[in-house]
Coordinates of N, CA and C in Angstrom, one line a residue:
Chain A
X1 N 0.8 -1.2 0.0 CA 0.0 0.0 0.0 C 0.9 1.2 0.0
X2 N 0.4 2.3 -0.7 CA 1.2 3.5 -0.7 C 0.8 4.4 0.5
X3 N -0.1 3.9 1.3 CA -0.7 4.8 2.4 C 0.4 5.2 3.4
X4 N 0.4 6.5 3.7 CA 1.3 6.9 4.8 C 0.9 6.4 6.1
X5 N 1.8 6.5 7.0 CA 1.5 6.0 8.4 C 1.9 7.1 9.3
X6 N 0.9 7.5 10.2 CA 1.2 8.5 11.2 C 1.7 7.8 12.5
X7 N 2.4 8.5 13.2 CA 3.0 8.0 14.5 C 3.0 9.2 15.4
X8 N 2.5 9.1 16.7 CA 1.9 8.0 17.2 C 0.4 7.9 16.7
X9 N -0.3 6.8 17.0 CA -1.7 6.6 16.7 C -2.5 7.5 17.6
X10 N -2.1 7.7 18.8 CA -2.8 8.6 19.7 C -1.9 9.3 20.6
X11 N -2.2 10.5 21.0 CA -1.4 11.4 21.8 C -2.2 12.2 22.7
X12 N -1.9 12.2 24.0 CA -2.6 13.0 25.0 C -1.6 14.0 25.7
X13 N -1.9 15.3 25.7 CA -1.1 16.3 26.3 C -1.9 17.3 27.1
X14 N -1.2 18.1 27.9 CA -1.9 19.2 28.6 C -1.9 20.5 27.7
X15 N -2.8 21.3 28.0 CA -2.8 22.6 27.3 C -1.5 23.3 27.6
X16 N -1.0 24.0 26.5 CA 0.3 24.7 26.6 C 1.5 23.9 26.2
X17 N 1.3 22.6 26.2 CA 2.4 21.7 25.7 C 2.5 21.7 24.2
X18 N 3.6 21.3 23.7 CA 3.7 21.1 22.2 C 3.3 19.6 21.8
X19 N 2.7 19.5 20.6 CA 2.4 18.2 20.1 C 3.1 17.9 18.8
X20 N 3.7 16.8 18.7 CA 4.5 16.4 17.5 C 3.9 15.1 16.9
X21 N 3.6 15.2 15.6 CA 3.1 14.0 15.0 C 4.0 13.7 13.7
X22 N 4.2 12.5 13.4 CA 5.1 12.1 12.3 C 4.3 11.3 11.3
X23 N 4.8 11.5 10.0 CA 4.2 10.8 8.9 C 5.3 10.1 8.1
X24 N 5.2 8.9 7.8 CA 6.2 8.2 6.9 C 5.5 7.7 5.7
X25 N 6.1 7.7 4.6 CA 5.6 7.2 3.3 C 6.6 6.4 2.6
X26 N 6.2 5.8 1.5 CA 7.0 4.7 0.9 C 7.6 5.1 -0.5
X27 N 6.9 5.9 -1.3 CA 7.5 6.3 -2.6 C 7.6 7.8 -2.7
X28 N 8.3 8.2 -3.8 CA 8.5 9.7 -3.9 C 7.2 10.4 -4.1
X29 N 7.3 11.7 -3.7 CA 6.1 12.5 -3.8 C 6.3 13.8 -4.5
X30 N 5.2 14.5 -4.9 CA 5.2 15.8 -5.4 C 4.9 16.8 -4.3
X31 N 3.9 16.4 -3.4 CA 3.7 17.2 -2.2 C 3.1 16.4 -1.1
X32 N 3.2 16.9 0.1 CA 2.6 16.2 1.2 C 1.7 17.2 1.9
X33 N 0.5 16.8 2.4 CA -0.4 17.7 3.0 C -0.8 17.2 4.4
X34 N -1.2 18.1 5.2 CA -1.7 17.8 6.6 C -3.1 18.3 6.7
X35 N -4.0 17.5 7.3 CA -5.4 17.8 7.5 C -5.8 17.6 8.9
X36 N -6.8 18.3 9.4 CA -7.4 18.1 10.7 C -8.8 17.7 10.5
X37 N -9.3 16.8 11.4 CA -10.7 16.3 11.4 C -11.2 16.3 12.8
X38 N -12.2 17.2 13.0 CA -12.9 17.2 14.3 C -13.9 16.0 14.2
X39 N -14.2 15.5 15.4 CA -15.1 14.3 15.5 C -16.3 14.4 14.6
X40 N -16.5 13.5 13.7 CA -17.7 13.5 12.9 C -17.8 14.5 11.8
X41 N -16.8 15.3 11.6 CA -16.8 16.3 10.6 C -16.0 16.0 9.4
X42 N -16.0 16.9 8.4 CA -15.1 16.8 7.3 C -13.7 17.2 7.6
X43 N -12.8 17.0 6.7 CA -11.4 17.3 6.9 C -11.2 18.8 6.5
X44 N -10.3 19.4 7.3 CA -9.9 20.8 7.0 C -8.4 20.8 6.7
X45 N -8.0 21.5 5.6 CA -6.6 21.5 5.2 C -5.8 22.4 6.1
X46 N -4.6 22.0 6.5 CA -3.7 22.8 7.4 C -2.6 23.3 6.6
X47 N -1.7 22.5 6.0 CA -0.5 22.9 5.3 C -0.2 22.0 4.2
X48 N 0.3 22.5 3.1 CA 0.8 21.7 2.0 C 2.3 22.1 1.9
X49 N 3.1 21.1 1.8 CA 4.6 21.3 1.6 C 5.0 20.5 0.4
X50 N 5.8 21.2 -0.5 CA 6.2 20.5 -1.7 C 7.5 19.8 -1.5
X51 N 7.8 18.9 -2.5 CA 9.0 18.1 -2.3 C 10.3 18.8 -2.3
X52 N 10.3 20.1 -2.8 CA 11.5 20.9 -2.8 C 11.6 21.8 -1.6
X53 N 10.7 21.7 -0.7 CA 10.7 22.5 0.5 C 11.0 21.6 1.7
X54 N 11.6 22.2 2.7 CA 12.0 21.5 3.9 C 11.2 21.8 5.1
X55 N 10.7 23.1 5.2 CA 9.9 23.5 6.4 C 8.9 24.6 6.0
X56 N 7.7 24.5 6.6 CA 6.7 25.6 6.4 C 6.1 25.8 7.7
X57 N 5.6 27.1 7.9 CA 5.0 27.5 9.1 C 3.6 28.1 8.8
X58 N 2.7 27.9 9.7 CA 1.4 28.6 9.6 C 0.9 28.8 11.0
X59 N 1.0 30.0 11.5 CA 0.5 30.3 12.9 C 1.3 29.4 13.9
X60 N 0.6 28.6 14.7 CA 1.3 27.7 15.6 C 1.7 26.3 15.0
X61 N 1.5 26.2 13.8 CA 1.9 24.9 13.1 C 3.2 25.1 12.4
X62 N 4.0 24.0 12.5 CA 5.3 23.9 11.8 C 5.4 22.5 11.2
X63 N 5.6 22.5 9.9 CA 5.7 21.2 9.2 C 7.1 21.1 8.6
X64 N 7.7 19.9 8.8 CA 9.0 19.6 8.1 C 8.9 18.5 7.2
X65 N 9.7 18.4 6.2 CA 9.7 17.3 5.2 C 11.2 16.9 5.0
X66 N 11.4 15.6 5.1 CA 12.7 15.0 4.8 C 12.5 14.0 3.8
X67 N 12.8 14.3 2.5 CA 12.5 13.4 1.4 C 13.5 12.2 1.4
X68 N 14.6 12.4 2.0 CA 15.6 11.3 2.0 C 15.2 10.2 3.0
X69 N 14.5 10.6 4.0 CA 13.9 9.6 5.0 C 12.5 9.3 4.7
X70 N 11.9 10.0 3.7 CA 10.5 9.8 3.3 C 9.6 10.0 4.6
X71 N 9.8 11.1 5.2 CA 9.0 11.4 6.4 C 8.7 12.9 6.6
X72 N 7.7 13.2 7.3 CA 7.3 14.5 7.6 C 6.8 14.6 9.1
X73 N 6.9 15.8 9.7 CA 6.4 16.0 11.0 C 5.6 17.2 11.1
X74 N 4.6 17.2 11.9 CA 3.7 18.3 12.2 C 3.9 18.7 13.7
X75 N 4.3 19.9 13.9 CA 4.4 20.4 15.3 C 3.3 21.4 15.6
X76 N 2.6 21.2 16.6 CA 1.6 22.2 17.1 C 2.2 22.8 18.4
X77 N 2.5 24.1 18.4 CA 3.1 24.7 19.6 C 1.9 25.2 20.5
X78 N 2.2 25.3 21.8 CA 1.3 25.8 22.8 C -0.1 25.3 22.6
X79 N -0.3 24.0 22.6 CA -1.6 23.4 22.3 C -2.7 24.0 23.2
X80 N -3.9 24.0 22.5 CA -5.2 24.4 23.2 C -6.2 23.2 23.2
X81 N -7.1 23.3 24.0 CA -8.2 22.2 24.1 C -8.8 22.1 22.7
X82 N -9.0 23.3 22.0 CA -9.6 23.3 20.7 C -8.8 22.6 19.6
X83 N -7.5 22.2 19.9 CA -6.7 21.5 19.0 C -7.0 20.0 19.0
X84 N -7.9 19.6 20.0 CA -8.3 18.2 20.0 C -9.0 17.7 18.7
X85 N -8.4 16.7 18.1 CA -8.9 16.3 16.8 C -8.0 15.2 16.3
X86 N -8.4 14.6 15.1 CA -7.5 13.7 14.4 C -6.8 14.4 13.3
X87 N -5.5 14.1 13.2 CA -4.6 14.7 12.2 C -4.1 13.7 11.2
X88 N -4.3 14.0 9.9 CA -3.9 13.1 8.8 C -2.9 13.7 7.9
X89 N -1.9 12.9 7.4 CA -1.1 13.4 6.3 C -1.6 12.7 5.0
X90 N -1.3 13.3 3.9 CA -1.8 12.8 2.6 C -0.7 13.1 1.6
X91 N -0.4 12.1 0.8 CA 0.7 12.2 -0.2 C 0.2 11.8 -1.6
X92 N 0.8 12.4 -2.6 CA 0.3 12.1 -4.0 C 1.2 11.1 -4.7
X93 N 2.4 10.8 -4.2 CA 3.3 9.8 -4.9 C 3.5 10.1 -6.3
X94 N 3.6 11.4 -6.7 CA 3.8 11.8 -8.1 C 2.7 11.2 -9.0
X95 N 1.5 11.1 -8.5 CA 0.4 10.6 -9.3 C -0.8 11.6 -9.1
X96 N -1.9 11.3 -9.7 CA -3.1 12.1 -9.4 C -3.9 11.6 -8.3
X97 N -3.4 10.6 -7.6 CA -4.1 10.0 -6.4 C -3.6 10.6 -5.2
X98 N -4.5 11.2 -4.3 CA -4.0 11.7 -3.0 C -4.4 10.7 -2.0
X99 N -3.4 10.1 -1.4 CA -3.6 8.9 -0.4 C -3.4 9.4 1.0
X100 N -4.4 9.1 1.9 CA -4.3 9.5 3.3 C -3.7 8.5 4.1
X101 N -3.1 8.9 5.2 CA -2.6 8.0 6.2 C -3.6 7.6 7.2
X102 N -3.2 6.9 8.2 CA -4.2 6.3 9.2 C -4.5 7.3 10.3
X103 N -3.8 8.4 10.5 CA -4.1 9.4 11.4 C -3.6 9.3 12.8
X104 N -3.4 10.5 13.4 CA -3.1 10.6 14.9 C -4.2 11.3 15.6
X105 N -4.7 10.6 16.7 CA -5.8 11.2 17.5 C -5.1 12.0 18.6
X106 N -5.3 13.3 18.6 CA -4.7 14.2 19.6 C -5.8 14.6 20.6
X107 N -5.5 14.5 21.9 CA -6.4 14.9 22.9 C -5.6 15.9 23.8
X108 N -6.1 17.1 23.9 CA -5.5 18.2 24.7 C -6.4 18.5 25.9
X109 N -5.8 18.2 27.0 CA -6.6 18.4 28.3 C -6.4 19.8 28.8
X110 N -7.5 20.5 29.3 CA -7.4 21.8 29.8 C -6.6 21.8 31.1
Chain B
X1 N -19.8 31.7 -1.9 CA -19.6 30.3 -2.5 C -20.0 29.3 -1.4
X2 N -20.7 28.3 -1.9 CA -21.2 27.2 -1.0 C -20.0 26.2 -0.8
X3 N -19.0 26.2 -1.6 CA -17.9 25.2 -1.5 C -18.3 23.9 -2.0
X4 N -18.1 22.8 -1.3 CA -18.4 21.5 -1.7 C -19.7 21.0 -0.9
X5 N -20.7 20.7 -1.6 CA -21.9 20.2 -1.0 C -22.2 18.7 -1.3
X6 N -22.7 18.0 -0.3 CA -23.0 16.6 -0.5 C -24.5 16.4 0.0
X7 N -25.2 15.6 -0.8 CA -26.5 15.1 -0.4 C -26.6 13.6 -0.7
X8 N -27.4 12.9 0.1 CA -28.0 13.3 1.4 C -26.9 13.3 2.5
X9 N -27.3 13.8 3.7 CA -26.4 13.7 4.9 C -26.4 12.3 5.5
X10 N -27.6 11.7 5.5 CA -27.7 10.4 6.1 C -28.5 9.5 5.1
X11 N -28.2 8.2 5.0 CA -29.0 7.3 4.2 C -28.9 5.9 4.8
X12 N -30.0 5.2 4.8 CA -30.1 3.8 5.2 C -30.6 3.0 4.0
X13 N -29.8 2.0 3.6 CA -30.2 1.2 2.5 C -30.3 -0.3 2.9
X14 N -31.1 -1.1 2.1 CA -31.1 -2.5 2.3 C -30.1 -3.1 1.4
X15 N -29.6 -4.3 1.7 CA -28.6 -5.0 0.9 C -29.2 -5.2 -0.5
X16 N -28.5 -4.9 -1.5 CA -28.9 -5.0 -2.9 C -29.5 -3.8 -3.5
X17 N -29.9 -2.8 -2.7 CA -30.4 -1.6 -3.3 C -29.3 -0.7 -3.9
X18 N -29.7 0.1 -4.8 CA -28.7 1.0 -5.4 C -29.1 2.5 -5.1
X19 N -28.1 3.3 -5.1 CA -28.3 4.8 -4.9 C -27.2 5.6 -5.4
X20 N -27.4 6.9 -5.5 CA -26.4 7.8 -5.9 C -26.2 8.9 -4.8
X21 N -24.9 9.0 -4.5 CA -24.5 10.1 -3.6 C -24.1 11.3 -4.4
X22 N -24.7 12.5 -4.1 CA -24.4 13.6 -4.9 C -23.3 14.5 -4.3
X23 N -22.5 15.1 -5.2 CA -21.4 16.0 -4.8 C -21.4 17.1 -5.8
X24 N -21.3 18.3 -5.3 CA -21.2 19.5 -6.2 C -20.3 20.5 -5.6
X25 N -19.5 21.2 -6.5 CA -18.6 22.3 -6.0 C -18.8 23.5 -7.0
X26 N -18.6 24.7 -6.4 CA -18.8 25.9 -7.1 C -17.6 26.7 -7.2
X27 N -16.4 26.1 -7.1 CA -15.1 26.7 -7.1 C -14.4 26.5 -8.4
X28 N -15.0 25.9 -9.4 CA -14.4 25.7 -10.7 C -13.1 24.8 -10.6
X29 N -13.1 23.9 -9.7 CA -12.0 23.0 -9.5 C -12.0 21.9 -10.5
X30 N -10.8 21.6 -11.1 CA -10.7 20.5 -12.0 C -10.7 19.2 -11.3
X31 N -10.1 19.1 -10.1 CA -10.0 17.8 -9.5 C -11.1 17.5 -8.5
X32 N -11.7 16.3 -8.6 CA -12.7 15.9 -7.6 C -12.5 14.5 -7.2
X33 N -12.8 14.1 -6.0 CA -12.6 12.8 -5.6 C -13.6 12.3 -4.5
X34 N -13.7 11.0 -4.4 CA -14.6 10.4 -3.3 C -13.7 9.5 -2.4
X35 N -13.9 9.7 -1.1 CA -13.3 8.9 -0.1 C -14.3 8.2 0.7
X36 N -14.0 7.1 1.3 CA -14.8 6.5 2.4 C -13.9 6.4 3.7
X37 N -14.6 6.6 4.8 CA -13.9 6.6 6.1 C -14.7 5.6 7.0
X38 N -14.1 4.5 7.4 CA -14.7 3.6 8.3 C -14.3 4.0 9.7
X39 N -15.1 3.6 10.7 CA -14.9 4.0 12.1 C -13.4 3.9 12.6
X40 N -12.8 4.9 13.1 CA -11.5 4.9 13.6 C -10.4 4.8 12.6
X41 N -10.8 4.9 11.3 CA -9.8 4.7 10.3 C -9.5 6.0 9.5
X42 N -8.5 6.0 8.6 CA -8.2 7.1 7.7 C -9.2 7.0 6.5
X43 N -8.9 7.9 5.6 CA -9.7 7.9 4.4 C -9.1 7.1 3.3
X44 N -10.0 6.4 2.6 CA -9.5 5.6 1.4 C -10.2 6.1 0.2
X45 N -9.3 6.3 -0.9 CA -9.8 6.8 -2.1 C -10.6 5.8 -2.9
X46 N -11.8 6.2 -3.4 CA -12.6 5.3 -4.2 C -12.4 5.6 -5.7
X47 N -12.7 6.8 -6.1 CA -12.6 7.2 -7.5 C -12.2 8.7 -7.5
X48 N -11.5 9.1 -8.5 CA -11.2 10.5 -8.7 C -11.3 11.0 -10.1
X49 N -11.3 12.3 -10.3 CA -11.5 12.8 -11.7 C -10.6 14.1 -11.8
X50 N -9.9 14.2 -12.9 CA -9.0 15.3 -13.1 C -9.7 16.4 -14.0
X51 N -10.9 16.1 -14.4 CA -11.6 17.1 -15.3 C -12.9 16.4 -15.8
X52 N -13.7 17.3 -16.4 CA -15.0 16.7 -17.0 C -14.7 15.7 -18.0
X53 N -15.4 14.6 -17.9 CA -15.2 13.5 -18.9 C -14.1 12.5 -18.6
X54 N -13.3 12.8 -17.5 CA -12.2 11.9 -17.1 C -12.3 11.4 -15.7
X55 N -12.4 10.1 -15.5 CA -12.4 9.5 -14.2 C -11.4 8.4 -14.1
X56 N -11.0 8.0 -12.9 CA -10.1 6.9 -12.7 C -10.3 6.3 -11.3
X57 N -9.8 5.1 -11.2 CA -10.0 4.3 -10.0 C -9.0 4.7 -8.9
X58 N -9.5 4.7 -7.6 CA -8.6 4.9 -6.5 C -8.2 3.6 -5.9
X59 N -8.1 3.6 -4.5 CA -7.7 2.4 -3.8 C -8.7 1.3 -3.7
X60 N -10.0 1.7 -3.5 CA -11.1 0.8 -3.3 C -12.3 1.0 -4.2
X61 N -12.2 0.8 -5.5 CA -13.2 1.2 -6.4 C -14.4 0.2 -6.6
X62 N -14.1 -1.0 -6.2 CA -15.1 -2.1 -6.4 C -16.5 -1.8 -5.8
X63 N -17.5 -1.9 -6.6 CA -18.9 -1.7 -6.1 C -19.4 -0.3 -6.3
X64 N -18.5 0.6 -6.8 CA -18.9 2.0 -7.0 C -18.6 2.4 -8.5
X65 N -19.5 3.3 -9.0 CA -19.3 3.9 -10.3 C -19.3 5.4 -10.2
X66 N -18.6 6.1 -11.0 CA -18.7 7.6 -11.0 C -18.7 8.0 -12.5
X67 N -19.2 9.3 -12.7 CA -19.1 9.9 -13.9 C -18.9 11.4 -13.7
X68 N -18.3 12.1 -14.7 CA -18.1 13.6 -14.5 C -18.5 14.3 -15.8
X69 N -19.7 14.5 -15.9 CA -20.2 15.2 -17.2 C -20.1 16.7 -17.1
X70 N -19.9 17.3 -15.9 CA -19.7 18.7 -15.8 C -18.6 18.9 -14.8
X71 N -18.0 20.1 -14.8 CA -16.9 20.4 -13.9 C -17.5 20.4 -12.5
X72 N -18.7 20.8 -12.3 CA -19.3 21.1 -11.0 C -19.7 19.8 -10.2
X73 N -20.1 18.8 -11.0 CA -20.8 17.6 -10.3 C -20.0 16.3 -10.4
X74 N -20.0 15.5 -9.4 CA -19.3 14.3 -9.4 C -20.0 13.2 -8.6
X75 N -21.1 12.7 -9.1 CA -21.9 11.7 -8.3 C -21.2 10.4 -8.2
X76 N -21.5 9.7 -7.1 CA -21.0 8.4 -6.8 C -22.2 7.4 -6.7
X77 N -22.1 6.4 -7.5 CA -23.2 5.4 -7.6 C -22.8 4.1 -6.9
X78 N -23.7 3.6 -6.0 CA -23.5 2.3 -5.4 C -24.4 1.4 -6.2
X79 N -23.9 0.4 -6.8 CA -24.6 -0.4 -7.8 C -25.5 -1.4 -7.1
X80 N -25.0 -2.1 -6.1 CA -25.8 -3.1 -5.3 C -25.2 -3.1 -3.9
X81 N -25.9 -2.3 -3.0 CA -25.3 -2.0 -1.7 C -25.0 -3.3 -0.9
X82 N -23.9 -3.3 -0.2 CA -23.6 -4.4 0.7 C -23.2 -3.8 2.1
X83 N -23.4 -4.6 3.1 CA -23.1 -4.1 4.5 C -21.7 -3.6 4.6
X84 N -20.8 -4.2 3.8 CA -19.4 -3.7 3.9 C -19.2 -2.3 3.4
X85 N -20.2 -1.7 2.7 CA -20.2 -0.4 2.2 C -20.7 0.6 3.3
X86 N -21.1 0.1 4.4 CA -21.5 1.0 5.5 C -20.3 1.9 5.9
X87 N -20.4 3.2 5.8 CA -19.2 4.0 6.0 C -19.7 5.5 5.9
X88 N -18.8 6.4 6.2 CA -19.0 7.8 5.9 C -18.3 8.2 4.6
X89 N -19.0 8.8 3.7 CA -18.4 9.1 2.4 C -18.2 10.6 2.3
X90 N -16.9 10.9 1.9 CA -16.6 12.3 1.7 C -16.2 12.6 0.3
X91 N -16.7 13.7 -0.2 CA -16.3 14.2 -1.5 C -15.4 15.4 -1.3
X92 N -14.4 15.6 -2.2 CA -13.5 16.7 -2.1 C -13.2 17.2 -3.5
X93 N -12.8 18.5 -3.5 CA -12.3 19.1 -4.8 C -11.1 19.9 -4.5
X94 N -10.3 20.1 -5.6 CA -9.2 21.0 -5.5 C -8.7 21.5 -6.9
X95 N -7.9 22.5 -6.9 CA -7.3 22.9 -8.2 C -6.3 21.8 -8.5
X96 N -5.8 21.8 -9.7 CA -4.7 20.9 -10.1 C -3.5 21.7 -10.3
X97 N -2.4 21.3 -9.6 CA -1.2 22.1 -9.8 C 0.0 21.1 -9.9
X98 N 0.0 20.4 -11.0 CA 0.9 19.3 -11.2 C 0.5 18.1 -10.4
X99 N -0.7 18.1 -9.9 CA -1.2 17.0 -9.1 C -2.3 17.6 -8.2
X100 N -2.9 16.7 -7.4 CA -4.0 17.2 -6.5 C -3.4 18.2 -5.5
X101 N -4.0 19.4 -5.4 CA -3.5 20.4 -4.5 C -4.4 20.4 -3.2
X102 N -4.5 21.6 -2.6 CA -5.3 21.7 -1.3 C -6.7 21.2 -1.6
X103 N -7.1 20.2 -0.8 CA -8.5 19.6 -0.9 C -9.5 20.3 -0.1
X104 N -10.6 20.6 -0.7 CA -11.8 21.2 0.1 C -12.8 20.1 0.2
X105 N -13.1 19.7 1.4 CA -14.0 18.6 1.7 C -15.4 19.0 1.9
X106 N -16.4 18.1 1.5 CA -17.8 18.3 1.9 C -18.0 17.8 3.3
X107 N -19.2 18.0 3.8 CA -19.5 17.6 5.2 C -19.7 16.0 5.3
X108 N -19.8 15.3 4.3 CA -19.9 13.8 4.4 C -21.4 13.3 4.3
X109 N -21.5 12.1 3.8 CA -22.7 11.3 3.8 C -22.5 10.1 4.7
X110 N -23.4 9.9 5.7 CA -23.3 8.8 6.5 C -24.2 7.7 6.0
X111 N -23.7 6.6 5.5 CA -24.5 5.5 4.9 C -24.4 4.3 5.7
X112 N -25.6 3.7 5.9 CA -25.8 2.4 6.6 C -26.5 1.5 5.7
X113 N -25.8 0.3 5.5 CA -26.5 -0.7 4.7 C -26.8 -1.9 5.6
X114 N -28.1 -2.2 5.6 CA -28.6 -3.3 6.5 C -28.6 -4.6 5.8

């Protein structure tokens, strides 16, 4: 399967702490994307990083990409209870198919 | 802009019945796709389209048909529903930029097959 795999599967932290999630994939990509899904809702796009980029920031989010290791990480700084959600990475593998990983469930306690 | 809309929001079918899940977008996006999400799982790609008149299979296409006669609409047809197709179905659209770009998702259709 080309599916990416997120690690850890689940993560519990206190408000104010940082949360780091990792995504590994198997074949070369054109871009890698991160999405958030609140319980029972549709997915919301967070960040897209292209294969020639190494790091991108958006507010409290920082994404890194290491194409040599075929991995990416999503860092959420100063977490809030509202960040509680599932987070997914998605990769295109240089095709027109966007394949999602299995997700990390993040719980942020007040 | 309404973004990506899906109808119905909920549907219950009996085994063997057929139905069409509707998806429409008003952002003039070339790329549209259908995913299914089973409980506690990630999304799996069913079918996708890179433009009107062009469709292709994703990871789990069996039991589903699609067509793309217009840029705006991308319906998903279940030919003969089975309990294994009980899932939440998401439609998404995006511009094409050398591949699928930022995806805009609809709210989902929750389907139960008895």
